[in-house]
Structure formats: structure tokens, C-alpha cells
Amino acid sequence: MASASLVRAPLTEQYRPRKWEDVVGQDKVISRIRALAKRDALTGRAFWLSGQSGTGKTTIARLIAQEVADEFMIEEVGATSLTVPALIELEKASALSGWGDKTGRAFIVNEAHGLRKDVIRQFLVVLERIPAHVVWVFTTTCEGQDSLFENYSDGSPLLSRCLDFPLARRGLAEAFAKRAQEIAQQEGLDGRALKDYLRLVQDHKNNFRAVI
């Protein structure tokens, strides 16, 4: 049986961007976020990241979190499993500053389209009183967001409490193909031409995770 230390993480995690410069295909969103970071304006607010599957939502959410909080002060939760009591506990925890090199705290809510109505109602309160050292980041697919807000004729009160960052859906193929080719070459997998990777990206509808 192989030692756990010898088991390699999936390629999707090995090559997940660890800094802003490594994110591909989302230049406009990254530029906006980094401009806020330079002004120390990431905390005290919530971000809403929406996009197609495999276009960088979770990666960008984690990079936002890393700007303000040390790793052990970042908490990720799945929307479908989040309850009102659990959210109340998270808010209580957020009242305390982080400790370590950074004093912030970050909370990431993945697949936010799975939020229950009672949890959304509680979030309307939570997001009105975010501490100055805290950032909340929500991620959702475009289709999930449409479904979540379909009953709101004048926009969602939840979304209105967040900075809305829709990820690019077009113009991704070439950037993703080049990055996939680089990863394949680093792994010694093949020497295919870029056009083959373009076709692969197109076959997977710009889902970079599926491509890898």
C-alpha cells in the first residue's frame, strides 16, 4: 500500500492558481478585485462570484480570502448544508479578529444557489453588519443564480448586499488551451499542437476543470 505522503493531489488542485498572476481568462474581474485590494477595501463587504462551471470561481474566492486572512482563518462552507443556527455561529466567530500575520477573517459560501430561504433571510441581516475585518464570498453558477433569483422581480435583496462579479463566459478558449498545453508539457504527457487543446476546451464548453 502506497504511503499517504506519496499520493499526489489531483492535477486540478496541483495546478490551481496560488496567486493572481496565475489566473487565466478573467482579467477584468481580477483587475477590479486587485484595485480594491490596493485600497485595503476587500473587507467589511461581501462578494458575489457567478460564472460557468470550471471558469475560476472557487479559485478567485480563495485568492480574495488569502488577501485578508491567514489559512486557518478562512472557512469554506457548502450552501446546501448551511443552516440558520450554523450561520449564526459563523457570525459570532466573525466578531473576533484573525490572529497571525493577517488580522482578517474570510468566509466562502460555495454553490450559493443551494441556499435555503430561511438562510437567505438570515444572511440579509448578517451582511448588513459585516465587521470591518471580515469578507464574505459567495460562488454560484450562472444557471444556479438565475434559478435562485427567479422569484424576485426587482432584483434580489441578497445580491444587492454584495459586490457582483460575473466571470467572463466568452474569449476563454485560447487562454484555457494554452494553459492546458503548459500543464500537459510540465507533466510530460504529450506534445500535441495548440489546436488540439482548443478543440478539447471547446468540447468541454470552457470548463477548465473538466479539461484538466
C-alpha angles and dihedrals in degrees: 000000000000118000114253088236089062095052109104122220116244114278090247089064097037091057099034106129113261095188136033094254091063096058111102131202099014103082097141095051092044091050092053093048095046090050088057091047091054089056092047086242102132097093130070090044146070130244126210113204116188129174148117119302113278098018099112110275098133092041092053091045090054092047090053089050092049090054092064108022141042116246095262091052093058117091125189121196134179113239095222093058096043115111131187093252090049091050091050089053091050090052091050090051091049091063089074119075119238120258127222129050091332125046099203132097127215133199122192120196109197123204091011091183086077094065115127119236094246090051090050090053090052091048090057086065097039094052092051091063107035110160116244092249097050134088127190119200124191123194126195141156118253091245092048092051091051090051094047094052100035092108094054112090095183101038129280120293087214094054091045089062092057137067102250116225112176110191121231115270099184134054092034102112100082095043091048092045093053092049092048090051091051091051092048091051093048089052092048091236102135148323101238123157121258091251089065090056091047089056090048092052091048091049089055093046095241093305100144094187090058090047092056 
